[in-house]
Amino acid sequence: MFTRIFSAALWGIESIPVEVETDVSPGLPSTRVVGLPDAAVKESLHRVSSSLKNCGFSLPLGKLTINLAPADLKKEGPIFDLPIALGILQASGQVGSSEESADCWAIGELALSGKIRGIKGILPFVAKAKEKKARKVILPKENALEAQIIPGVVTCPVEDLKEAVQAWTSAPQKPLAASPCFEPAKSALEKDFSEVKGQESVKRAIEIAVSGFHNLLLIGPPGGGKSMLAQRIPTIFPPLSLEEAIEVTNIHSAAGKIKPGEGLITARPFRCPHHSSTEAGIIGGGNPPRPGEASLAHHGVLFLDELPEFRRNALEALRQPLEEGKITLCRAKFSVQFPARFMLVAAMNPSPSGRAQDYQAGRCSFAQTQKYLNKVSGPLLDRIDLHIEVPKPDPKLLMEKKQAESSASIAQRIMEARAIQHRRFKDISLLLTNGKMGPKEIERFCTLSSSASRLLSQALEDLGLSARAYGKILKVSRTISDLAGKEKIEEEAILEAISYRTLDRQYWT
């Protein structure tokens, strides 16, 4: 007897439909799995056999063939255990076919006892099932909250194989009409800018960067507070919208970062990879491809501490996402795209020994300092909007009992500036902040006063700025003007924006 059950394979952050075809025919007892399965899929027969026996079923005698179509797509992992088990039961007549089991999708890993374990990639799986108008979706109970994010789909969370069989043959319930109630969460980091004493100029630059979603580079000696400041950036970010939360959850689900029992991610991501991370770890890769840290930071912050210590190829691979907000991986056998619209925050020392003038004191040579700095290329620096020097704080300020301005106070000003940007870009899709403006939007929305125009023209000549740096200055000055509540960009905003583009000339020349 022949049966067909729908499932899906994870490819990048999307699911590709897979038909699990099962055929039981007379002949010598044998079992084959075809359709380009990996070792984990081939081993599923052992798990399925034991779970069937321990749940009161049996593996049929005769020739058993299981095909995973399309046959040219590599299948990996234990996610096909449940559809294979249901297919065997139906093909062998142990479970009767019915109208309710038609167009039904299933996914899950089986334990030897018949218990169904949670898996990664449930959110893209349910989204694909909805797109294909599935009658119902059977999935592990551990992934129930995650599956409920997608409305309009009948989901059947099950704990073991017996429950799965019952859900398979029973009439489907009504789907959820809408997503669960969404309440944006604050950052999980229990930190606040009120704990940072001094560094007012750096805090001002961070406020500008977050307001316009601009990339930021912090340069200064050890002990200046670069990491401390960066770790508090999520506390002043505006909350995620529902659409952003679903996008973030989809990426983390595909990467297997959502723990059992967790649902929608409501806090902005803050990713801080170690400097030993590879290129694939930063931008994604593998076969099948998986998202990297840049994609896991989508709609959040990617913090690279000790920037020159990262591998050169890993840093250069960030050029595309910094410009386009996405990563396109092209290999001989596949091409996949990951979203990566993040705010880059990088921190580094000005020399190998930590301080900019150490080569003058003989602690390191000028050549060693330049070699250290040149690990960060000019094209990458050009894509970072603000370059900020972080000096060592005044010891007197450290001894003061008075607390600095809180994150809540800074966040309020940022929310007001973001509201101005949302109104400005309401008719432009996928554009919400100044930092992501293109040439057309810059020309349309960055109106300069006559004095500001003359000042910027002079700065371009004197500093030898690139066309990209020119655009970055305009975008940063637009954000500064929004924080000040001004429609036209004045001379003061241009001066401040230019001041954030001088450190690369100071250190890298």
Short mmCIF file of C-alpha atoms in Angstrom, two decimals:
data_model
loop_
_atom_site.label_atom_id
_atom_site.label_comp_id
_atom_site.label_asym_id
_atom_site.label_seq_id
_atom_site.Cartn_x
_atom_site.Cartn_y
_atom_site.Cartn_z
CA MET A 1 0.00 0.00 0.00
CA PHE A 2 1.22 3.51 -0.85
CA THR A 3 0.79 6.63 1.31
CA ARG A 4 2.00 10.21 1.20
CA ILE A 5 2.52 12.64 4.10
CA PHE A 6 3.75 16.21 3.91
CA SER A 7 6.68 17.56 5.89
CA ALA A 8 9.44 20.10 5.21
CA ALA A 9 13.22 20.47 5.19
CA LEU A 10 14.93 23.54 6.61
CA TRP A 11 16.98 25.49 4.07
CA GLY A 12 18.52 28.66 5.43
CA ILE A 13 15.65 30.33 7.30
CA GLU A 14 12.95 28.92 5.02
CA SER A 15 11.21 25.57 4.81
CA ILE A 16 11.01 23.59 1.59
CA PRO A 17 8.06 21.17 1.32
CA VAL A 18 9.02 17.50 1.39
CA GLU A 19 6.69 14.63 0.51
CA VAL A 20 7.31 11.54 2.66
CA GLU A 21 6.14 8.66 0.45
CA THR A 22 5.83 5.20 2.00
CA ASP A 23 5.21 1.94 0.16
CA VAL A 24 4.74 -1.51 1.73
CA SER A 25 4.74 -4.38 -0.77
CA PRO A 26 5.13 -8.19 -0.60
CA GLY A 27 8.63 -9.59 -0.71
CA LEU A 28 11.63 -10.37 1.43
CA PRO A 29 11.79 -8.11 4.52
CA SER A 30 13.88 -5.06 3.66
CA THR A 31 13.82 -1.34 4.39
CA ARG A 32 15.22 1.47 2.28
CA VAL A 33 15.18 5.26 2.65
CA VAL A 34 15.85 7.14 -0.58
CA GLY A 35 15.77 10.81 -1.54
CA LEU A 36 19.28 12.01 -0.58
CA PRO A 37 19.05 11.37 3.20
CA ASP A 38 21.99 12.02 5.53
CA ALA A 39 23.11 9.63 8.28
CA ALA A 40 20.63 11.03 10.83
CA VAL A 41 17.71 10.41 8.44
CA LYS A 42 18.88 6.87 7.70
CA GLU A 43 19.14 6.18 11.43
CA SER A 44 15.53 7.30 11.87
CA LEU A 45 14.36 3.78 10.95
CA HIS A 46 15.92 2.43 14.16
CA ARG A 47 14.20 5.12 16.25
CA VAL A 48 10.89 4.60 14.43
CA SER A 49 11.04 0.83 14.83
CA SER A 50 11.58 1.02 18.61
CA SER A 51 8.97 3.74 19.12
CA LEU A 52 6.37 1.78 17.13
CA LYS A 53 6.98 -1.31 19.26
CA ASN A 54 6.88 0.60 22.56
CA CYS A 55 3.60 2.29 21.60
CA GLY A 56 1.82 -0.97 20.73
CA PHE A 57 2.40 -0.93 16.96
CA SER A 58 4.69 -3.01 14.77
CA LEU A 59 7.00 -2.63 11.81
CA PRO A 60 5.36 -4.31 8.80
CA LEU A 61 6.87 -7.39 7.19
CA GLY A 62 7.76 -7.20 3.53
CA LYS A 63 9.49 -4.67 1.33
CA LEU A 64 9.34 -1.18 2.87
CA THR A 65 10.44 1.80 0.77
CA ILE A 66 10.45 5.39 2.01
CA ASN A 67 11.07 8.20 -0.45
CA LEU A 68 11.73 11.81 0.54
CA ALA A 69 10.86 14.02 -2.42
CA PRO A 70 12.25 16.11 -4.05
CA ALA A 71 15.06 13.62 -4.42
CA ASP A 72 17.74 16.21 -5.32
CA LEU A 73 17.39 18.12 -2.02
CA LYS A 74 19.64 16.99 0.83
CA LYS A 75 17.63 15.91 3.89
CA GLU A 76 19.23 16.06 7.32
CA GLY A 77 18.40 15.64 10.97
CA PRO A 78 15.76 13.67 12.88
CA ILE A 79 12.81 15.91 11.89
CA PHE A 80 11.32 13.27 9.54
CA ASP A 81 10.90 10.62 12.29
CA LEU A 82 7.24 11.44 12.94
CA PRO A 83 6.03 11.61 9.30
CA ILE A 84 7.92 8.38 8.53
CA ALA A 85 6.25 6.62 11.48
CA LEU A 86 2.77 7.87 10.48
CA GLY A 87 3.40 6.85 6.88
CA ILE A 88 4.41 3.33 7.91
CA LEU A 89 1.33 2.94 10.12
CA GLN A 90 -0.99 4.10 7.37
CA ALA A 91 0.72 2.11 4.58
CA SER A 92 0.63 -1.07 6.67
CA GLY A 93 -3.06 -0.63 7.54
CA GLN A 94 -2.51 -0.18 11.27
CA VAL A 95 -4.06 3.30 10.99
CA GLY A 96 -6.86 3.81 8.52
CA SER A 97 -6.78 6.69 6.04
CA SER A 98 -9.50 9.31 6.28
CA GLU A 99 -10.47 12.67 4.90
CA GLU A 100 -9.03 14.31 8.03
CA SER A 101 -5.55 12.94 7.30
CA ALA A 102 -5.44 14.40 3.79
CA ASP A 103 -3.21 17.46 3.32
CA CYS A 104 -1.96 17.05 6.88
CA TRP A 105 1.62 18.04 7.73
CA ALA A 106 3.81 16.46 10.40
CA ILE A 107 7.28 17.00 11.84
CA GLY A 108 9.16 15.84 14.93
CA GLU A 109 11.89 13.66 16.40
CA LEU A 110 10.98 10.35 18.04
CA ALA A 111 12.53 8.93 21.16
CA LEU A 112 12.78 5.15 21.50
CA SER A 113 9.89 5.26 23.97
CA GLY A 114 7.63 6.97 21.44
CA LYS A 115 7.92 10.42 23.01
CA ILE A 116 8.19 13.26 20.53
CA ARG A 117 11.06 15.69 21.11
CA GLY A 118 11.13 19.36 20.14
CA ILE A 119 13.06 20.45 17.05
CA LYS A 120 14.42 23.65 15.53
CA GLY A 121 12.80 25.50 12.64
CA ILE A 122 9.15 25.11 13.71
CA LEU A 123 8.21 28.71 12.85
CA PRO A 124 9.28 28.55 9.16
CA PHE A 125 7.71 25.07 8.97
CA VAL A 126 4.30 26.31 10.17
CA ALA A 127 4.56 29.37 7.91
CA LYS A 128 5.16 27.12 4.89
CA ALA A 129 2.28 24.83 5.89
CA LYS A 130 -0.02 27.86 6.04
CA GLU A 131 1.21 29.01 2.62
CA LYS A 132 0.39 25.57 1.17
CA LYS A 133 -3.05 25.60 2.89
CA ALA A 134 -2.43 22.59 5.12
CA ARG A 135 -5.52 21.12 6.79
CA LYS A 136 -3.63 20.74 10.09
CA VAL A 137 -0.06 20.55 11.40
CA ILE A 138 1.14 17.90 13.87
CA LEU A 139 4.24 18.97 15.80
CA PRO A 140 6.03 18.44 19.15
CA LYS A 141 4.36 19.83 22.25
CA GLU A 142 7.64 21.51 23.22
CA ASN A 143 7.28 23.79 20.19
CA ALA A 144 3.60 24.67 20.78
CA LEU A 145 4.13 28.31 21.85
CA GLU A 146 6.43 28.96 18.91
CA ALA A 147 3.92 27.48 16.46
CA GLN A 148 1.10 29.70 17.74
CA ILE A 149 2.88 32.79 16.42
CA ILE A 150 1.50 32.09 12.93
CA PRO A 151 -2.29 32.68 12.94
CA GLY A 152 -4.77 30.87 10.71
CA VAL A 153 -3.19 27.41 11.03
CA VAL A 154 -4.61 24.39 12.88
CA THR A 155 -1.71 23.16 15.02
CA CYS A 156 -1.83 19.87 16.92
CA PRO A 157 0.92 19.77 19.57
CA VAL A 158 1.50 16.15 20.64
CA GLU A 159 3.62 14.55 23.33
CA ASP A 160 4.04 11.01 21.98
CA LEU A 161 3.29 8.82 18.98
CA LYS A 162 -0.10 7.68 20.32
CA GLU A 163 -1.28 11.29 20.55
CA ALA A 164 0.09 11.93 17.07
CA VAL A 165 -1.96 9.04 15.63
CA GLN A 166 -5.07 10.33 17.37
CA ALA A 167 -4.49 13.86 16.04
CA TRP A 168 -3.81 12.42 12.58
CA THR A 169 -7.18 10.70 12.31
CA SER A 170 -9.39 13.16 14.22
CA ALA A 171 -11.19 16.15 12.77
CA PRO A 172 -9.16 19.38 12.93
CA GLN A 173 -10.10 22.16 15.33
CA LYS A 174 -10.62 25.78 14.32
CA PRO A 175 -7.39 27.73 13.71
CA LEU A 176 -6.37 30.78 15.74
CA ALA A 177 -7.78 33.93 14.18
CA ALA A 178 -4.84 36.09 15.24
CA SER A 179 -1.41 35.92 16.82
CA PRO A 180 -1.16 35.75 20.62
CA CYS A 181 -1.19 39.06 22.50
CA PHE A 182 2.09 40.84 21.78
CA GLU A 183 3.82 42.76 24.55
CA PRO A 184 7.28 44.15 23.70
CA ALA A 185 9.88 43.26 26.32
CA LYS A 186 12.72 45.33 27.60
CA SER A 187 16.30 44.22 27.16
CA ALA A 188 17.21 41.12 29.14
CA LEU A 189 20.43 42.87 30.21
CA GLU A 190 19.93 44.30 33.71
CA LYS A 191 22.09 47.35 33.07
CA ASP A 192 21.55 51.09 32.83
CA PHE A 193 23.40 54.14 31.52
CA SER A 194 23.06 55.73 34.96
CA GLU A 195 25.87 53.39 36.06
CA VAL A 196 28.30 55.02 33.57
CA LYS A 197 29.94 58.08 35.12
CA GLY A 198 31.36 60.70 32.80
CA GLN A 199 31.82 60.01 29.06
CA GLU A 200 29.03 62.46 28.19
CA SER A 201 30.32 63.02 24.65
CA VAL A 202 30.36 59.27 24.02
CA LYS A 203 26.82 58.90 25.39
CA ARG A 204 25.71 61.69 23.06
CA ALA A 205 27.19 59.83 20.07
CA ILE A 206 25.51 56.59 21.15
CA GLU A 207 22.17 58.40 21.46
CA ILE A 208 22.57 59.69 17.89
CA ALA A 209 23.59 56.25 16.63
CA VAL A 210 20.57 54.49 18.16
CA SER A 211 18.16 57.25 17.08
CA GLY A 212 19.07 56.80 13.42
CA PHE A 213 20.23 53.15 13.52
CA HIS A 214 23.77 54.21 12.57
CA ASN A 215 26.86 52.00 12.85
CA LEU A 216 29.30 52.97 15.59
CA LEU A 217 33.04 52.50 16.30
CA LEU A 218 34.47 53.15 19.78
CA ILE A 219 38.25 53.73 19.96
CA GLY A 220 40.07 54.16 23.25
CA PRO A 221 42.50 52.71 25.78
CA PRO A 222 41.62 49.78 28.07
CA GLY A 223 39.52 50.80 31.04
CA GLY A 224 37.75 53.63 29.26
CA GLY A 225 34.39 51.88 29.37
CA LYS A 226 33.91 50.86 25.72
CA SER A 227 32.41 47.45 26.50
CA MET A 228 30.42 48.86 29.43
CA LEU A 229 28.83 51.48 27.17
CA ALA A 230 28.14 49.01 24.35
CA GLN A 231 26.43 46.53 26.66
CA ARG A 232 23.96 49.22 27.72
CA ILE A 233 22.92 50.17 24.19
CA PRO A 234 19.98 47.67 24.14
CA THR A 235 18.47 49.47 27.16
CA ILE A 236 17.78 52.60 25.06
CA PHE A 237 16.52 50.88 21.91
CA PRO A 238 12.85 51.30 20.93
CA PRO A 239 10.84 48.08 21.49
CA LEU A 240 10.31 45.59 18.68
CA SER A 241 7.15 45.81 16.62
CA LEU A 242 5.13 42.62 16.05
CA GLU A 243 6.42 42.30 12.46
CA GLU A 244 10.02 42.72 13.61
CA ALA A 245 9.51 40.21 16.44
CA ILE A 246 8.21 37.58 14.00
CA GLU A 247 11.20 38.14 11.69
CA VAL A 248 13.66 37.82 14.58
CA THR A 249 11.92 34.71 15.94
CA ASN A 250 11.94 33.10 12.49
CA ILE A 251 15.73 33.49 12.22
CA HIS A 252 16.39 32.23 15.75
CA SER A 253 14.02 29.31 15.19
CA ALA A 254 15.89 28.25 12.05
CA ALA A 255 19.19 28.51 13.93
CA GLY A 256 17.87 26.39 16.81
CA LYS A 257 18.28 29.21 19.33
CA ILE A 258 14.75 29.03 20.78
CA LYS A 259 14.53 26.87 23.89
CA PRO A 260 11.66 24.41 24.45
CA GLY A 261 8.62 26.18 25.84
CA GLU A 262 9.61 29.58 24.46
CA GLY A 263 7.52 31.47 21.93
CA LEU A 264 7.80 34.87 20.31
CA ILE A 265 11.04 36.79 20.91
CA THR A 266 10.04 40.22 22.20
CA ALA A 267 13.43 41.74 23.13
CA ARG A 268 15.87 43.13 20.58
CA PRO A 269 18.85 40.83 19.92
CA PHE A 270 22.27 41.75 21.26
CA ARG A 271 24.91 39.46 19.77
CA CYS A 272 28.52 39.57 20.96
CA PRO A 273 30.59 36.91 19.13
CA HIS A 274 34.13 36.09 20.23
CA HIS A 275 36.96 37.44 18.07
CA SER A 276 37.98 33.89 17.14
CA SER A 277 34.71 33.44 15.19
CA THR A 278 35.04 32.27 11.60
CA GLU A 279 33.56 33.88 8.51
CA ALA A 280 30.78 31.27 8.45
CA GLY A 281 30.09 31.93 12.13
CA ILE A 282 29.65 35.65 11.47
CA ILE A 283 27.69 35.70 8.19
CA GLY A 284 26.39 32.11 8.05
CA GLY A 285 27.13 29.10 5.90
CA GLY A 286 27.36 25.33 5.93
CA ASN A 287 25.46 22.74 3.96
CA PRO A 288 22.53 23.10 4.45
CA PRO A 289 23.21 26.79 5.14
CA ARG A 290 22.55 28.22 8.59
CA PRO A 291 22.33 31.89 9.68
CA GLY A 292 25.34 33.45 11.41
CA GLU A 293 25.74 36.11 14.09
CA ALA A 294 25.00 38.96 11.66
CA SER A 295 21.57 37.49 10.90
CA LEU A 296 20.90 36.59 14.54
CA ALA A 297 21.44 40.31 15.28
CA HIS A 298 18.71 41.30 12.77
CA HIS A 299 16.78 44.33 14.10
CA GLY A 300 19.25 44.50 16.99
CA VAL A 301 22.92 45.05 17.81
CA LEU A 302 26.00 43.17 16.61
CA PHE A 303 28.82 44.04 19.03
CA LEU A 304 32.37 43.23 17.91
CA ASP A 305 34.74 43.79 20.82
CA GLU A 306 38.47 43.97 20.01
CA LEU A 307 37.69 44.59 16.35
CA PRO A 308 41.26 44.15 14.93
CA GLU A 309 41.49 40.71 16.55
CA PHE A 310 38.75 39.32 14.29
CA ARG A 311 39.79 37.46 11.16
CA ARG A 312 40.20 39.75 8.17
CA ASN A 313 37.91 37.70 5.91
CA ALA A 314 35.17 37.67 8.57
CA LEU A 315 35.26 41.47 8.84
CA GLU A 316 35.34 42.03 5.09
CA ALA A 317 32.32 39.75 4.70
CA LEU A 318 30.30 42.31 6.67
CA ARG A 319 30.53 44.88 3.88
CA GLN A 320 27.44 43.64 2.05
CA PRO A 321 25.07 43.46 5.05
CA LEU A 322 26.23 46.87 6.29
CA GLU A 323 25.18 48.36 2.95
CA GLU A 324 22.21 46.23 1.91
CA GLY A 325 20.84 44.77 5.15
CA LYS A 326 21.04 41.21 3.83
CA ILE A 327 23.56 38.43 3.18
CA THR A 328 23.59 36.46 -0.06
CA LEU A 329 25.60 33.23 0.02
CA CYS A 330 26.34 31.72 -3.38
CA ARG A 331 27.90 28.28 -3.61
CA ALA A 332 28.27 25.75 -6.41
CA LYS A 333 25.07 23.89 -5.49
CA PHE A 334 22.92 26.54 -3.83
CA SER A 335 22.22 30.22 -3.27
CA VAL A 336 20.53 31.47 -0.10
CA GLN A 337 19.71 34.87 1.38
CA PHE A 338 19.64 35.85 5.06
CA PRO A 339 18.25 39.13 6.44
CA ALA A 340 20.89 41.10 8.35
CA ARG A 341 19.66 44.62 9.12
CA PHE A 342 21.60 45.21 12.33
CA MET A 343 23.37 48.08 14.06
CA LEU A 344 27.11 47.40 14.17
CA VAL A 345 28.87 48.50 17.35
CA ALA A 346 32.62 47.87 17.32
CA ALA A 347 35.25 48.58 19.96
CA MET A 348 39.03 48.61 19.69
CA ASN A 349 42.24 49.93 21.23
CA PRO A 350 44.28 52.53 19.32
CA SER A 351 47.44 50.38 19.48
CA PRO A 352 48.54 46.82 20.32
CA SER A 353 49.58 47.92 23.82
CA GLY A 354 46.39 49.86 24.40
CA ARG A 355 47.26 53.56 24.12
CA ALA A 356 47.78 55.70 21.05
CA GLN A 357 51.11 57.25 22.17
CA ASP A 358 52.76 54.08 23.46
CA TYR A 359 55.06 53.86 20.45
CA GLN A 360 56.56 57.20 21.54
CA ALA A 361 57.38 55.70 24.94
CA GLY A 362 58.99 52.65 23.33
CA ARG A 363 56.28 50.17 24.37
CA CYS A 364 55.55 49.38 20.74
CA SER A 365 56.91 50.64 17.45
CA PHE A 366 55.06 52.90 15.04
CA ALA A 367 55.14 50.08 12.49
CA GLN A 368 53.53 47.70 14.98
CA THR A 369 50.79 50.23 15.67
CA GLN A 370 50.07 50.71 11.97
CA LYS A 371 50.04 46.96 11.37
CA TYR A 372 47.53 46.58 14.20
CA LEU A 373 45.27 49.35 12.89
CA ASN A 374 45.47 48.14 9.29
CA LYS A 375 43.78 44.90 10.29
CA VAL A 376 40.62 47.00 9.92
CA SER A 377 40.37 47.99 6.26
CA GLY A 378 39.48 51.43 4.94
CA PRO A 379 36.36 50.21 3.06
CA LEU A 380 34.98 48.72 6.29
CA LEU A 381 35.71 51.91 8.24
CA ASP A 382 33.98 53.91 5.52
CA ARG A 383 30.78 51.95 6.18
CA ILE A 384 30.73 52.91 9.87
CA ASP A 385 28.85 56.17 10.40
CA LEU A 386 30.32 57.40 13.69
CA HIS A 387 33.90 57.03 14.93
CA ILE A 388 34.09 57.95 18.63
CA GLU A 389 37.13 58.36 20.87
CA VAL A 390 36.57 56.99 24.38
CA PRO A 391 39.14 58.49 26.76
CA LYS A 392 39.83 57.26 30.26
CA PRO A 393 37.25 58.77 32.64
CA ASP A 394 38.19 61.48 35.12
CA PRO A 395 39.00 59.83 38.48
CA LYS A 396 37.06 62.59 40.28
CA LEU A 397 33.90 61.60 38.40
CA LEU A 398 34.35 57.97 39.40
CA MET A 399 34.39 58.94 43.07
CA GLU A 400 31.18 60.96 42.87
CA LYS A 401 27.99 59.48 44.39
CA LYS A 402 25.70 61.27 41.94
CA GLN A 403 24.15 59.01 39.31
CA ALA A 404 24.25 59.88 35.63
CA GLU A 405 21.25 60.15 33.30
CA SER A 406 19.21 56.96 33.18
CA SER A 407 18.55 54.80 30.13
CA ALA A 408 14.82 55.59 30.36
CA SER A 409 15.49 59.31 29.95
CA ILE A 410 17.73 58.77 26.93
CA ALA A 411 15.27 56.28 25.43
CA GLN A 412 12.47 58.86 25.59
CA ARG A 413 14.38 61.29 23.37
CA ILE A 414 15.22 58.45 21.00
CA MET A 415 11.56 57.45 20.74
CA GLU A 416 10.63 61.03 19.82
CA ALA A 417 13.31 61.13 17.11
CA ARG A 418 12.19 57.73 15.79
CA ALA A 419 8.58 58.97 15.62
CA ILE A 420 9.72 61.82 13.37
CA GLN A 421 11.50 59.34 11.09
CA HIS A 422 8.49 57.00 10.93
CA ARG A 423 6.28 59.88 9.81
CA ARG A 424 8.87 60.93 7.25
CA PHE A 425 9.22 57.46 5.72
CA LYS A 426 5.62 56.28 6.08
CA ASP A 427 5.19 56.03 2.30
CA ILE A 428 8.51 54.20 1.73
CA SER A 429 8.44 50.45 2.42
CA LEU A 430 11.22 48.81 4.46
CA LEU A 431 12.63 52.22 5.45
CA LEU A 432 12.13 53.30 9.07
CA THR A 433 15.35 55.07 10.10
CA ASN A 434 17.79 57.67 8.74
CA GLY A 435 20.70 55.25 8.84
CA LYS A 436 19.16 53.09 6.09
CA MET A 437 18.42 55.91 3.63
CA GLY A 438 19.62 55.49 0.05
CA PRO A 439 20.86 58.20 -2.34
CA LYS A 440 17.31 59.12 -3.43
CA GLU A 441 16.08 59.51 0.15
CA ILE A 442 19.19 61.51 1.12
CA GLU A 443 18.58 63.96 -1.71
CA ARG A 444 14.91 64.22 -0.83
CA PHE A 445 15.03 64.52 2.95
CA CYS A 446 18.46 66.00 3.78
CA THR A 447 17.83 69.68 3.05
CA LEU A 448 20.78 71.89 4.08
CA SER A 449 20.82 75.55 4.95
CA SER A 450 23.12 77.69 2.81
CA SER A 451 25.79 77.96 5.56
CA ALA A 452 25.63 74.20 6.24
CA SER A 453 26.04 73.49 2.53
CA ARG A 454 29.16 75.69 2.29
CA LEU A 455 30.63 74.09 5.41
CA LEU A 456 30.13 70.54 4.12
CA SER A 457 31.61 71.43 0.73
CA GLN A 458 34.73 72.81 2.43
CA ALA A 459 35.03 69.72 4.65
CA LEU A 460 34.87 67.39 1.67
CA GLU A 461 37.84 69.20 0.12
CA ASP A 462 39.94 69.54 3.27
CA LEU A 463 39.37 66.02 4.65
CA GLY A 464 39.30 64.16 1.33
CA LEU A 465 36.12 62.32 2.25
CA SER A 466 34.69 59.64 -0.04
CA ALA A 467 31.22 59.77 -1.60
CA ARG A 468 30.09 57.17 0.94
CA ALA A 469 31.42 59.27 3.83
CA TYR A 470 29.56 62.27 2.39
CA GLY A 471 26.32 60.28 2.52
CA LYS A 472 27.05 59.10 6.07
CA ILE A 473 27.59 62.69 7.25
CA LEU A 474 24.27 63.76 5.74
CA LYS A 475 22.41 60.87 7.36
CA VAL A 476 23.98 61.49 10.78
CA SER A 477 23.26 65.23 10.53
CA ARG A 478 19.66 64.39 9.64
CA THR A 479 19.38 62.38 12.87
CA ILE A 480 21.01 65.17 14.90
CA SER A 481 18.45 67.60 13.50
CA ASP A 482 15.61 65.20 14.34
CA LEU A 483 16.81 65.02 17.97
CA ALA A 484 16.79 68.83 18.01
CA GLY A 485 13.33 68.94 16.42
CA LYS A 486 14.54 70.85 13.32
CA GLU A 487 13.26 70.24 9.80
CA LYS A 488 16.25 71.78 7.99
CA ILE A 489 19.84 70.68 8.64
CA GLU A 490 21.76 73.59 10.13
CA GLU A 491 25.48 74.30 10.42
CA GLU A 492 25.69 72.94 13.99
CA ALA A 493 24.39 69.52 12.93
CA ILE A 494 26.88 69.31 10.05
CA LEU A 495 29.77 70.29 12.34
CA GLU A 496 28.86 67.61 14.87
CA ALA A 497 28.42 64.97 12.15
CA ILE A 498 31.82 65.84 10.62
CA SER A 499 33.45 65.52 14.06
CA TYR A 500 32.41 61.87 14.09
CA ARG A 501 34.35 61.20 10.85
CA THR A 502 37.83 62.44 11.81
CA LEU A 503 39.29 59.62 13.94
CA ASP A 504 39.93 57.36 10.95
CA ARG A 505 42.10 60.16 9.49
CA GLN A 506 43.85 60.61 12.84
CA TYR A 507 44.73 56.94 13.43
CA TRP A 508 44.89 55.40 9.96
CA THR A 509 47.08 58.03 8.22
#
